[in-house]
């Protein structure tokens, strides 16, 4: 049987083979061409049953090849016998039928197959004729799940018949596809039939049937066969098929070897639209085709970035483009995959908010802390997802913004200025400049962002995620030091006691960490409380004495194991979709919930071990981190009046930072390879970010902009793939599940996280750092730069067959990659200094 690739019944008739690319003898194609040239051909035949088709095919022979009535009757009775199909059985069915003898000897079909016509009636068991209605086995056949909607069946019947003296061949196309009862393996409408029967002296019928089935499975030949009006049209289609044929020389490969299906197939459009450049031999230095392919992933050709020449013209066009999709932005989220995305991105956003909130607190003397980070993320993200042009974007604090906050706080302290009031005026100016940029359609400059810029920015943010996760893990060695001096042989000399100092004689109690019998020379008074814990000892004013007082279980080691295990578990479960184990529905479900399953598994291991690994700490009270500030920042009173004017200078730098950070991320998210259907909204997104600057500045909350890595992770978690695929065919990427509900749910959960502290405190921070590492590595692997860096380390003979390597000299590829890496290193050095605020300009 064929859908896109060939499947054979293995010897013994118990199972189907793995799908493989059909390898056809060249002679069989020439014989098939002869059959189509000289055999019966009925185009647009009006028939509603298989019996009627056979009668018209046998009576439609030309006069010189007309069959005798007796032969015609015998052929008709033979073709109308019920075919025996190889069912697709489950494991339980196979176990139940171990004692049954398998069917043998089957003919190729597309996608069905038929048993070979018997050489004489006495050599086959008596069988019933084809039923005009589908059988129960057809309706219950699980193979139908692999068939695409609106698919049709084509039937190929070939075999040897002793009572024929010369071959009988017929190609039939019905005017309308009809169901032919129990003929097909599954109940599908049929349009094409091919019959080839002949005497046993010719042994090539089987291979001719395979060649016909392969042609009918080819999309271009199907198109020709549907539109053909005469025999010559059909022959032209076969000639076009032969023109694309590639012959493997004998002796250079094993004909019995089965060629596995490729991961990607050329589209029929590429096969039909032949570029003259593609028809000419090209050297390795042809740059034209490579340039065309390199620009295929950019949205710059769309109308989203075209200027209208009117104030707010681009914004109005964004609103008109997105308004018709607003209702579907909520209905399209009704899918289990969205639940997985919500939990995944929520945990990533919580971890990011805690990390940046802690660093903001250190940089601003807690004027902005973890609670402000939680509330600001929840509010800004919710409003952005509700009104933005690209709701798949996730807002977050970024490194350059953090650097600016640190510099601004230091400047305010040095010049005796109120930090929050100064910051308020900068935020208002940034919002004003942002609105001006929206009004003048400055976002059209995005069209000049090249792959070089996008990849450099994405690689930098991805490396920051990877670096920060590793840095956080290495810092655990300071909080939970590794006991390098511990020796098992010296365990008898380790002890720790509590000295309360309230009595002249010390009261010694042994801690429970490492037990040691009390020294006989020291007698504790009877009134002394026994078994004081470390906390109780310190609360009573005592101090710890002994060689093991600083001992803690090896928390650092188990933390690194949880960190690495979570990362590896995430990667393994994400790849489980393409695994060979379990049904496709189970694989998709596991892959969609990969990150959540990895987090739950790692947290379960942590809970079973019971070690005091660092846990997720969420604020439990709604009050400012610094008691000296309130929830509203007033514009006047603490600073001189001229501060409101001077603030415009640093606001220009922040505006450039926000614009570049926001728009580069938007360009990356709106690439063509993501197949987004609802369009982008560059102007609308920038307006939302600018207006949110006003609210977050007035309330003293952090400033927010698009987070590249988390947004890419959000999109990756919402990938859509075809539900049905032919055996051997990889599921087709259909696009992203575009909707607003996952983002809204994430930020609603962020807002209520303050009340979920009793639950969230059981999540280990090394587990979340492992998720961070997974997000950074996934985003890094999604860009072409990573592939080209790998090429630097590969000998030429081991390099993959990439499209750009066929058209661009390898030295040019390496030069481009090295320049990108040098620029990336410069950006990394720049972001590590006080000049990090200007790094978007450098990008």
GROMACS .gro file of C-alpha atoms in nm, residues 50-481:
model
  432
   50UNK     CA    1  -1.722  -0.180  -0.905
   51UNK     CA    2  -1.923  -0.434  -1.110
   52UNK     CA    3  -2.035  -0.163  -1.348
   53UNK     CA    4  -1.675  -0.040  -1.383
   54UNK     CA    5  -1.547  -0.389  -1.467
   55UNK     CA    6  -1.824  -0.449  -1.723
   56UNK     CA    7  -1.748  -0.122  -1.904
   57UNK     CA    8  -1.373  -0.180  -1.889
   58UNK     CA    9  -1.399  -0.528  -2.041
   59UNK     CA   10  -1.644  -0.416  -2.309
   60UNK     CA   11  -1.438  -0.106  -2.395
   61UNK     CA   12  -1.157  -0.302  -2.561
   62UNK     CA   13  -1.058  -0.197  -2.915
   63UNK     CA   14  -1.172  -0.433  -3.191
   64UNK     CA   15  -0.828  -0.578  -3.259
   65UNK     CA   16  -0.784  -0.664  -2.887
   66UNK     CA   17  -1.145  -0.749  -2.799
   67UNK     CA   18  -1.178  -1.045  -2.563
   68UNK     CA   19  -1.396  -1.345  -2.627
   69UNK     CA   20  -1.723  -1.348  -2.426
   70UNK     CA   21  -1.608  -1.652  -2.228
   71UNK     CA   22  -1.278  -1.489  -2.131
   72UNK     CA   23  -1.458  -1.165  -2.049
   73UNK     CA   24  -1.692  -1.350  -1.814
   74UNK     CA   25  -1.409  -1.534  -1.641
   75UNK     CA   26  -1.211  -1.213  -1.596
   76UNK     CA   27  -1.513  -1.032  -1.454
   77UNK     CA   28  -1.585  -1.309  -1.203
   78UNK     CA   29  -1.217  -1.311  -1.102
   79UNK     CA   30  -1.194  -0.934  -1.051
   80UNK     CA   31  -1.518  -0.922  -0.855
   81UNK     CA   32  -1.389  -1.159  -0.584
   82UNK     CA   33  -1.359  -1.006  -0.237
   83UNK     CA   34  -0.994  -0.907  -0.173
   84UNK     CA   35  -0.823  -1.016   0.147
   85UNK     CA   36  -0.655  -0.729   0.331
   86UNK     CA   37  -0.379  -0.733   0.587
   87UNK     CA   38  -0.542  -0.562   0.887
   88UNK     CA   39  -0.357  -0.322   1.112
   89UNK     CA   40  -0.381  -0.505   1.445
   90UNK     CA   41  -0.305  -0.408   1.798
   91UNK     CA   42  -0.069  -0.607   2.019
   92UNK     CA   43  -0.359  -0.775   2.200
   93UNK     CA   44  -0.515  -0.885   1.871
   94UNK     CA   45  -0.185  -1.032   1.754
   95UNK     CA   46  -0.146  -1.225   2.080
   96UNK     CA   47  -0.500  -1.356   2.048
   97UNK     CA   48  -0.439  -1.476   1.692
   98UNK     CA   49  -0.105  -1.648   1.739
   99UNK     CA   50  -0.257  -1.979   1.636
  100UNK     CA   51  -0.412  -1.851   1.312
  101UNK     CA   52  -0.236  -1.901   0.981
  102UNK     CA   53  -0.152  -1.577   0.800
  103UNK     CA   54  -0.272  -1.483   0.455
  104UNK     CA   55  -0.008  -1.508   0.188
  105UNK     CA   56   0.055  -1.358  -0.149
  106UNK     CA   57  -0.076  -1.006  -0.188
  107UNK     CA   58  -0.078  -0.758  -0.468
  108UNK     CA   59   0.035  -0.397  -0.447
  109UNK     CA   60  -0.233  -0.135  -0.414
  110UNK     CA   61  -0.260   0.237  -0.351
  111UNK     CA   62  -0.344   0.257  -0.066
  112UNK     CA   63  -0.511  -0.089  -0.072
  113UNK     CA   64  -0.391  -0.418  -0.207
  114UNK     CA   65  -0.557  -0.730  -0.347
  115UNK     CA   66  -0.459  -1.099  -0.355
  116UNK     CA   67  -0.316  -1.218  -0.683
  117UNK     CA   68  -0.554  -1.359  -0.932
  118UNK     CA   69  -0.539  -1.735  -0.916
  119UNK     CA   70  -0.398  -1.921  -1.211
  120UNK     CA   71  -0.705  -2.141  -1.206
  121UNK     CA   72  -1.023  -2.149  -1.000
  122UNK     CA   73  -0.923  -2.473  -0.838
  123UNK     CA   74  -0.608  -2.329  -0.683
  124UNK     CA   75  -0.780  -2.075  -0.459
  125UNK     CA   76  -1.027  -2.112  -0.179
  126UNK     CA   77  -1.382  -2.012  -0.265
  127UNK     CA   78  -1.448  -1.647  -0.174
  128UNK     CA   79  -1.745  -1.419  -0.183
  129UNK     CA   80  -1.783  -1.134  -0.424
  130UNK     CA   81  -1.718  -0.771  -0.341
  131UNK     CA   82  -1.990  -0.619  -0.127
  132UNK     CA   83  -2.154  -0.299  -0.242
  133UNK     CA   84  -2.148  -0.164   0.113
  134UNK     CA   85  -1.842  -0.125   0.337
  135UNK     CA   86  -1.767  -0.409   0.577
  136UNK     CA   87  -1.743  -0.365   0.950
  137UNK     CA   88  -1.369  -0.434   0.932
  138UNK     CA   89  -1.327  -0.138   0.699
  139UNK     CA   90  -1.518   0.100   0.922
  140UNK     CA   91  -1.325  -0.008   1.233
  141UNK     CA   92  -0.982  -0.010   1.070
  142UNK     CA   93  -0.746   0.206   1.275
  143UNK     CA   94  -0.538   0.277   0.966
  144UNK     CA   95  -0.794   0.540   0.863
  145UNK     CA   96  -0.647   0.771   1.128
  146UNK     CA   97  -0.337   0.801   0.909
  147UNK     CA   98  -0.538   0.912   0.606
  148UNK     CA   99  -0.578   1.283   0.550
  149UNK     CA  100  -0.926   1.439   0.529
  150UNK     CA  101  -1.087   1.439   0.182
  151UNK     CA  102  -0.843   1.168   0.065
  152UNK     CA  103  -0.936   0.926  -0.211
  153UNK     CA  104  -0.829   0.569  -0.277
  154UNK     CA  105  -0.680   0.438  -0.600
  155UNK     CA  106  -0.674   0.067  -0.678
  156UNK     CA  107  -0.410  -0.132  -0.864
  157UNK     CA  108  -0.485  -0.496  -0.953
  158UNK     CA  109  -0.208  -0.698  -1.120
  159UNK     CA  110  -0.149  -1.069  -1.149
  160UNK     CA  111  -0.090  -1.378  -1.362
  161UNK     CA  112  -0.382  -1.563  -1.524
  162UNK     CA  113  -0.330  -1.888  -1.713
  163UNK     CA  114  -0.635  -1.860  -1.935
  164UNK     CA  115  -0.513  -1.535  -2.098
  165UNK     CA  116  -0.285  -1.553  -2.400
  166UNK     CA  117  -0.190  -1.183  -2.400
  167UNK     CA  118  -0.192  -0.912  -2.131
  168UNK     CA  119  -0.504  -0.714  -2.052
  169UNK     CA  120  -0.441  -0.357  -1.927
  170UNK     CA  121  -0.691  -0.083  -1.840
  171UNK     CA  122  -0.659   0.260  -1.681
  172UNK     CA  123  -0.988   0.400  -1.553
  173UNK     CA  124  -1.076   0.745  -1.416
  174UNK     CA  125  -1.426   0.799  -1.280
  175UNK     CA  126  -1.602   1.127  -1.338
  176UNK     CA  127  -1.690   1.147  -0.969
  177UNK     CA  128  -1.520   0.966  -0.684
  178UNK     CA  129  -1.751   0.696  -0.546
  179UNK     CA  130  -1.728   0.441  -0.267
  180UNK     CA  131  -1.669   0.095  -0.412
  181UNK     CA  132  -1.804  -0.105  -0.124
  182UNK     CA  133  -1.564  -0.351   0.034
  183UNK     CA  134  -1.290  -0.311  -0.229
  184UNK     CA  135  -1.062  -0.078  -0.030
  185UNK     CA  136  -0.883  -0.153   0.296
  186UNK     CA  137  -1.062   0.145   0.452
  187UNK     CA  138  -1.384   0.302   0.339
  188UNK     CA  139  -1.279   0.585   0.108
  189UNK     CA  140  -1.416   0.725  -0.220
  190UNK     CA  141  -1.225   0.600  -0.527
  191UNK     CA  142  -1.152   0.768  -0.858
  192UNK     CA  143  -0.861   0.581  -1.026
  193UNK     CA  144  -0.824   0.212  -1.108
  194UNK     CA  145  -0.551   0.025  -1.296
  195UNK     CA  146  -0.581  -0.339  -1.401
  196UNK     CA  147  -0.304  -0.551  -1.552
  197UNK     CA  148  -0.356  -0.926  -1.599
  198UNK     CA  149  -0.166  -1.156  -1.829
  199UNK     CA  150  -0.019  -1.499  -1.890
  200UNK     CA  151   0.243  -1.638  -1.648
  201UNK     CA  152   0.523  -1.625  -1.903
  202UNK     CA  153   0.573  -1.252  -1.829
  203UNK     CA  154   0.702  -1.204  -1.474
  204UNK     CA  155   0.707  -0.821  -1.449
  205UNK     CA  156   0.341  -0.760  -1.356
  206UNK     CA  157   0.417  -0.704  -0.990
  207UNK     CA  158   0.684  -0.441  -1.061
  208UNK     CA  159   0.460  -0.268  -1.317
  209UNK     CA  160   0.189  -0.251  -1.051
  210UNK     CA  161   0.435  -0.099  -0.804
  211UNK     CA  162   0.533   0.158  -1.067
  212UNK     CA  163   0.167   0.251  -1.129
  213UNK     CA  164   0.099   0.282  -0.756
  214UNK     CA  165   0.404   0.503  -0.715
  215UNK     CA  166   0.283   0.732  -0.993
  216UNK     CA  167  -0.063   0.758  -0.841
  217UNK     CA  168   0.093   0.850  -0.506
  218UNK     CA  169   0.284   1.137  -0.670
  219UNK     CA  170   0.109   1.472  -0.626
  220UNK     CA  171   0.210   1.613  -0.965
  221UNK     CA  172   0.103   1.304  -1.156
  222UNK     CA  173  -0.226   1.304  -0.964
  223UNK     CA  174  -0.288   1.658  -1.086
  224UNK     CA  175  -0.216   1.557  -1.446
  225UNK     CA  176  -0.429   1.244  -1.421
  226UNK     CA  177  -0.725   1.443  -1.287
  227UNK     CA  178  -0.709   1.702  -1.565
  228UNK     CA  179  -0.616   1.477  -1.859
  229UNK     CA  180  -0.866   1.485  -2.148
  230UNK     CA  181  -0.687   1.245  -2.384
  231UNK     CA  182  -0.436   0.964  -2.363
  232UNK     CA  183  -0.162   1.202  -2.477
  233UNK     CA  184  -0.214   1.422  -2.170
  234UNK     CA  185  -0.161   1.126  -1.940
  235UNK     CA  186   0.148   1.020  -2.131
  236UNK     CA  187   0.286   1.374  -2.101
  237UNK     CA  188   0.243   1.350  -1.725
  238UNK     CA  189   0.435   1.025  -1.717
  239UNK     CA  190   0.710   1.174  -1.934
  240UNK     CA  191   0.739   1.459  -1.683
  241UNK     CA  192   0.770   1.199  -1.406
  242UNK     CA  193   1.045   1.022  -1.602
  243UNK     CA  194   1.226   1.353  -1.653
  244UNK     CA  195   1.262   1.387  -1.273
  245UNK     CA  196   1.375   1.028  -1.233
  246UNK     CA  197   1.717   0.962  -1.081
  247UNK     CA  198   1.880   0.626  -1.156
  248UNK     CA  199   2.106   0.448  -0.909
  249UNK     CA  200   2.378   0.247  -1.087
  250UNK     CA  201   2.382  -0.127  -1.022
  251UNK     CA  202   2.652  -0.258  -0.795
  252UNK     CA  203   2.674   0.070  -0.598
  253UNK     CA  204   2.390  -0.003  -0.360
  254UNK     CA  205   2.184  -0.292  -0.228
  255UNK     CA  206   1.849  -0.318  -0.414
  256UNK     CA  207   1.697  -0.501  -0.117
  257UNK     CA  208   1.779  -0.211   0.115
  258UNK     CA  209   1.485   0.011   0.206
  259UNK     CA  210   1.548   0.382   0.179
  260UNK     CA  211   1.397   0.556   0.485
  261UNK     CA  212   1.170   0.856   0.424
  262UNK     CA  213   1.353   1.192   0.432
  263UNK     CA  214   1.283   1.442   0.708
  264UNK     CA  215   1.174   1.704   0.454
  265UNK     CA  216   1.022   1.673   0.108
  266UNK     CA  217   1.033   1.933  -0.171
  267UNK     CA  218   0.697   2.101  -0.218
  268UNK     CA  219   0.511   2.042  -0.546
  269UNK     CA  220   0.536   2.417  -0.612
  270UNK     CA  221   0.916   2.397  -0.612
  271UNK     CA  222   0.902   2.097  -0.845
  272UNK     CA  223   0.677   2.275  -1.095
  273UNK     CA  224   0.813   2.630  -1.077
  274UNK     CA  225   1.160   2.563  -1.209
  275UNK     CA  226   1.383   2.869  -1.193
  276UNK     CA  227   1.616   2.903  -1.492
  277UNK     CA  228   1.898   2.949  -1.246
  278UNK     CA  229   1.807   2.617  -1.086
  279UNK     CA  230   1.823   2.443  -1.423
  280UNK     CA  231   2.179   2.559  -1.486
  281UNK     CA  232   2.478   2.403  -1.316
  282UNK     CA  233   2.593   2.625  -1.031
  283UNK     CA  234   2.922   2.652  -0.860
  284UNK     CA  235   2.974   2.691  -0.491
  285UNK     CA  236   2.994   3.066  -0.531
  286UNK     CA  237   2.645   3.146  -0.655
  287UNK     CA  238   2.514   3.410  -0.415
  288UNK     CA  239   2.179   3.496  -0.572
  289UNK     CA  240   1.985   3.191  -0.462
  290UNK     CA  241   2.140   3.202  -0.119
  291UNK     CA  242   2.035   3.563  -0.073
  292UNK     CA  243   1.679   3.479  -0.170
  293UNK     CA  244   1.667   3.195   0.077
  294UNK     CA  245   1.826   3.396   0.353
  295UNK     CA  246   1.560   3.662   0.333
  296UNK     CA  247   1.271   3.417   0.339
  297UNK     CA  248   1.236   3.429   0.714
  298UNK     CA  249   1.192   3.803   0.755
  299UNK     CA  250   0.860   3.985   0.768
  300UNK     CA  251   0.998   4.300   0.611
  301UNK     CA  252   0.808   4.243   0.288
  302UNK     CA  253   0.471   4.252   0.464
  303UNK     CA  254   0.243   4.550   0.477
  304UNK     CA  255   0.288   4.577   0.858
  305UNK     CA  256   0.602   4.786   0.807
  306UNK     CA  257   0.497   5.001   0.512
  307UNK     CA  258   0.457   5.371   0.582
  308UNK     CA  259   0.121   5.537   0.526
  309UNK     CA  260   0.250   5.895   0.543
  310UNK     CA  261  -0.014   5.993   0.801
  311UNK     CA  262   0.013   6.055   1.173
  312UNK     CA  263  -0.068   5.733   1.358
  313UNK     CA  264  -0.139   5.572   1.019
  314UNK     CA  265   0.055   5.258   1.108
  315UNK     CA  266  -0.119   5.232   1.445
  316UNK     CA  267  -0.465   5.257   1.290
  317UNK     CA  268  -0.372   4.994   1.034
  318UNK     CA  269  -0.251   4.764   1.313
  319UNK     CA  270  -0.582   4.806   1.495
  320UNK     CA  271  -0.784   4.735   1.179
  321UNK     CA  272  -0.573   4.428   1.111
  322UNK     CA  273  -0.603   4.282   1.461
  323UNK     CA  274  -0.964   4.374   1.543
  324UNK     CA  275  -1.128   4.097   1.332
  325UNK     CA  276  -0.917   3.836   1.513
  326UNK     CA  277  -0.992   3.956   1.865
  327UNK     CA  278  -1.273   3.708   1.930
  328UNK     CA  279  -1.074   3.413   1.797
  329UNK     CA  280  -0.783   3.517   2.021
  330UNK     CA  281  -0.985   3.368   2.306
  331UNK     CA  282  -1.166   3.080   2.134
  332UNK     CA  283  -0.843   2.946   1.980
  333UNK     CA  284  -0.702   2.893   2.330
  334UNK     CA  285  -0.949   2.614   2.412
  335UNK     CA  286  -0.692   2.336   2.374
  336UNK     CA  287  -0.501   2.124   2.631
  337UNK     CA  288  -0.172   2.247   2.486
  338UNK     CA  289  -0.248   2.595   2.616
  339UNK     CA  290  -0.271   2.463   2.973
  340UNK     CA  291   0.080   2.325   2.944
  341UNK     CA  292   0.203   2.658   2.803
  342UNK     CA  293   0.043   2.851   3.091
  343UNK     CA  294   0.211   2.641   3.361
  344UNK     CA  295   0.546   2.642   3.183
  345UNK     CA  296   0.561   3.016   3.116
  346UNK     CA  297   0.417   3.097   3.459
  347UNK     CA  298   0.701   2.918   3.639
  348UNK     CA  299   0.956   3.076   3.406
  349UNK     CA  300   0.808   3.423   3.463
  350UNK     CA  301   0.794   3.374   3.842
  351UNK     CA  302   1.159   3.274   3.849
  352UNK     CA  303   1.253   3.570   3.630
  353UNK     CA  304   1.054   3.811   3.848
  354UNK     CA  305   1.220   3.685   4.165
  355UNK     CA  306   1.566   3.703   4.010
  356UNK     CA  307   1.530   4.054   3.871
  357UNK     CA  308   1.335   4.168   4.177
  358UNK     CA  309   1.619   4.060   4.404
  359UNK     CA  310   1.880   4.233   4.188
  360UNK     CA  311   1.666   4.549   4.168
  361UNK     CA  312   1.635   4.547   4.546
  362UNK     CA  313   2.013   4.526   4.582
  363UNK     CA  314   2.068   4.804   4.326
  364UNK     CA  315   1.804   5.046   4.461
  365UNK     CA  316   1.811   4.990   4.840
  366UNK     CA  317   1.479   4.802   4.813
  367UNK     CA  318   1.300   5.094   4.652
  368UNK     CA  319   1.201   4.825   4.403
  369UNK     CA  320   1.206   4.468   4.528
  370UNK     CA  321   1.056   4.125   4.469
  371UNK     CA  322   0.700   4.231   4.554
  372UNK     CA  323   0.715   4.530   4.319
  373UNK     CA  324   0.854   4.296   4.051
  374UNK     CA  325   0.562   4.056   4.101
  375UNK     CA  326   0.294   4.323   4.092
  376UNK     CA  327   0.451   4.510   3.800
  377UNK     CA  328   0.493   4.193   3.593
  378UNK     CA  329   0.135   4.089   3.660
  379UNK     CA  330  -0.016   4.430   3.577
  380UNK     CA  331   0.199   4.521   3.276
  381UNK     CA  332   0.183   4.172   3.127
  382UNK     CA  333  -0.195   4.149   3.168
  383UNK     CA  334  -0.260   4.486   3.003
  384UNK     CA  335  -0.016   4.412   2.722
  385UNK     CA  336  -0.168   4.072   2.643
  386UNK     CA  337  -0.516   4.226   2.646
  387UNK     CA  338  -0.450   4.511   2.403
  388UNK     CA  339  -0.124   4.444   2.217
  389UNK     CA  340  -0.080   4.353   1.853
  390UNK     CA  341   0.127   4.041   1.928
  391UNK     CA  342  -0.013   3.886   2.250
  392UNK     CA  343   0.235   3.596   2.237
  393UNK     CA  344   0.499   3.840   2.361
  394UNK     CA  345   0.588   3.811   2.729
  395UNK     CA  346   0.697   4.130   2.909
  396UNK     CA  347   0.976   4.122   3.164
  397UNK     CA  348   1.255   4.330   3.312
  398UNK     CA  349   1.577   4.309   3.115
  399UNK     CA  350   1.946   4.342   3.190
  400UNK     CA  351   1.999   4.684   3.028
  401UNK     CA  352   1.705   4.828   3.222
  402UNK     CA  353   1.856   4.689   3.543
  403UNK     CA  354   2.188   4.856   3.463
  404UNK     CA  355   2.014   5.189   3.402
  405UNK     CA  356   1.824   5.161   3.733
  406UNK     CA  357   2.151   5.100   3.917
  407UNK     CA  358   2.319   5.400   3.751
  408UNK     CA  359   2.017   5.623   3.811
  409UNK     CA  360   1.999   5.529   4.181
  410UNK     CA  361   2.373   5.598   4.226
  411UNK     CA  362   2.340   5.934   4.050
  412UNK     CA  363   2.042   6.029   4.269
  413UNK     CA  364   2.229   5.936   4.587
  414UNK     CA  365   2.539   6.130   4.484
  415UNK     CA  366   2.340   6.445   4.402
  416UNK     CA  367   2.086   6.426   4.687
  417UNK     CA  368   1.791   6.370   4.455
  418UNK     CA  369   1.483   6.163   4.524
  419UNK     CA  370   1.528   5.849   4.314
  420UNK     CA  371   1.162   5.760   4.255
  421UNK     CA  372   1.061   6.115   4.164
  422UNK     CA  373   1.355   6.150   3.924
  423UNK     CA  374   1.263   5.812   3.775
  424UNK     CA  375   0.899   5.922   3.738
  425UNK     CA  376   0.992   6.213   3.512
  426UNK     CA  377   1.224   5.996   3.303
  427UNK     CA  378   0.940   5.747   3.258
  428UNK     CA  379   0.698   6.020   3.152
  429UNK     CA  380   0.945   6.152   2.894
  430UNK     CA  381   1.006   5.799   2.763
  431UNK     CA  382   0.631   5.750   2.725
  432UNK     CA  383   0.605   6.081   2.535
  433UNK     CA  384   0.894   5.991   2.304
  434UNK     CA  385   0.739   5.648   2.248
  435UNK     CA  386   0.408   5.802   2.142
  436UNK     CA  387   0.598   6.032   1.906
  437UNK     CA  388   0.771   5.729   1.752
  438UNK     CA  389   0.434   5.560   1.706
  439UNK     CA  390   0.283   5.873   1.551
  440UNK     CA  391   0.569   5.910   1.302
  441UNK     CA  392   0.566   5.538   1.214
  442UNK     CA  393   0.926   5.494   1.323
  443UNK     CA  394   0.869   5.119   1.348
  444UNK     CA  395   0.913   5.097   0.970
  445UNK     CA  396   1.287   5.106   1.046
  446UNK     CA  397   1.247   4.746   1.158
  447UNK     CA  398   1.258   4.643   0.792
  448UNK     CA  399   1.629   4.726   0.795
  449UNK     CA  400   1.705   4.475   1.071
  450UNK     CA  401   1.902   4.193   0.910
  451UNK     CA  402   1.955   3.832   1.010
  452UNK     CA  403   2.296   3.945   1.141
  453UNK     CA  404   2.128   4.181   1.389
  454UNK     CA  405   1.851   3.942   1.492
  455UNK     CA  406   2.084   3.649   1.552
  456UNK     CA  407   2.332   3.862   1.745
  457UNK     CA  408   2.061   3.994   1.976
  458UNK     CA  409   1.894   3.656   2.024
  459UNK     CA  410   2.227   3.483   2.090
  460UNK     CA  411   2.323   3.746   2.348
  461UNK     CA  412   1.996   3.715   2.541
  462UNK     CA  413   2.013   3.334   2.524
  463UNK     CA  414   2.370   3.333   2.654
  464UNK     CA  415   2.265   3.566   2.937
  465UNK     CA  416   1.999   3.315   3.041
  466UNK     CA  417   2.250   3.029   3.030
  467UNK     CA  418   2.515   3.231   3.215
  468UNK     CA  419   2.276   3.351   3.486
  469UNK     CA  420   2.142   3.001   3.552
  470UNK     CA  421   2.495   2.862   3.588
  471UNK     CA  422   2.602   3.160   3.799
  472UNK     CA  423   2.310   3.110   4.036
  473UNK     CA  424   2.398   2.744   4.076
  474UNK     CA  425   2.766   2.816   4.143
  475UNK     CA  426   2.665   3.069   4.410
  476UNK     CA  427   2.509   2.782   4.606
  477UNK     CA  428   2.859   2.667   4.694
  478UNK     CA  429   2.893   2.984   4.906
  479UNK     CA  430   2.557   2.950   5.080
  480UNK     CA  431   2.595   2.574   5.129
  481UNK     CA  432   2.970   2.506   5.140
   0.00000   0.00000   0.00000
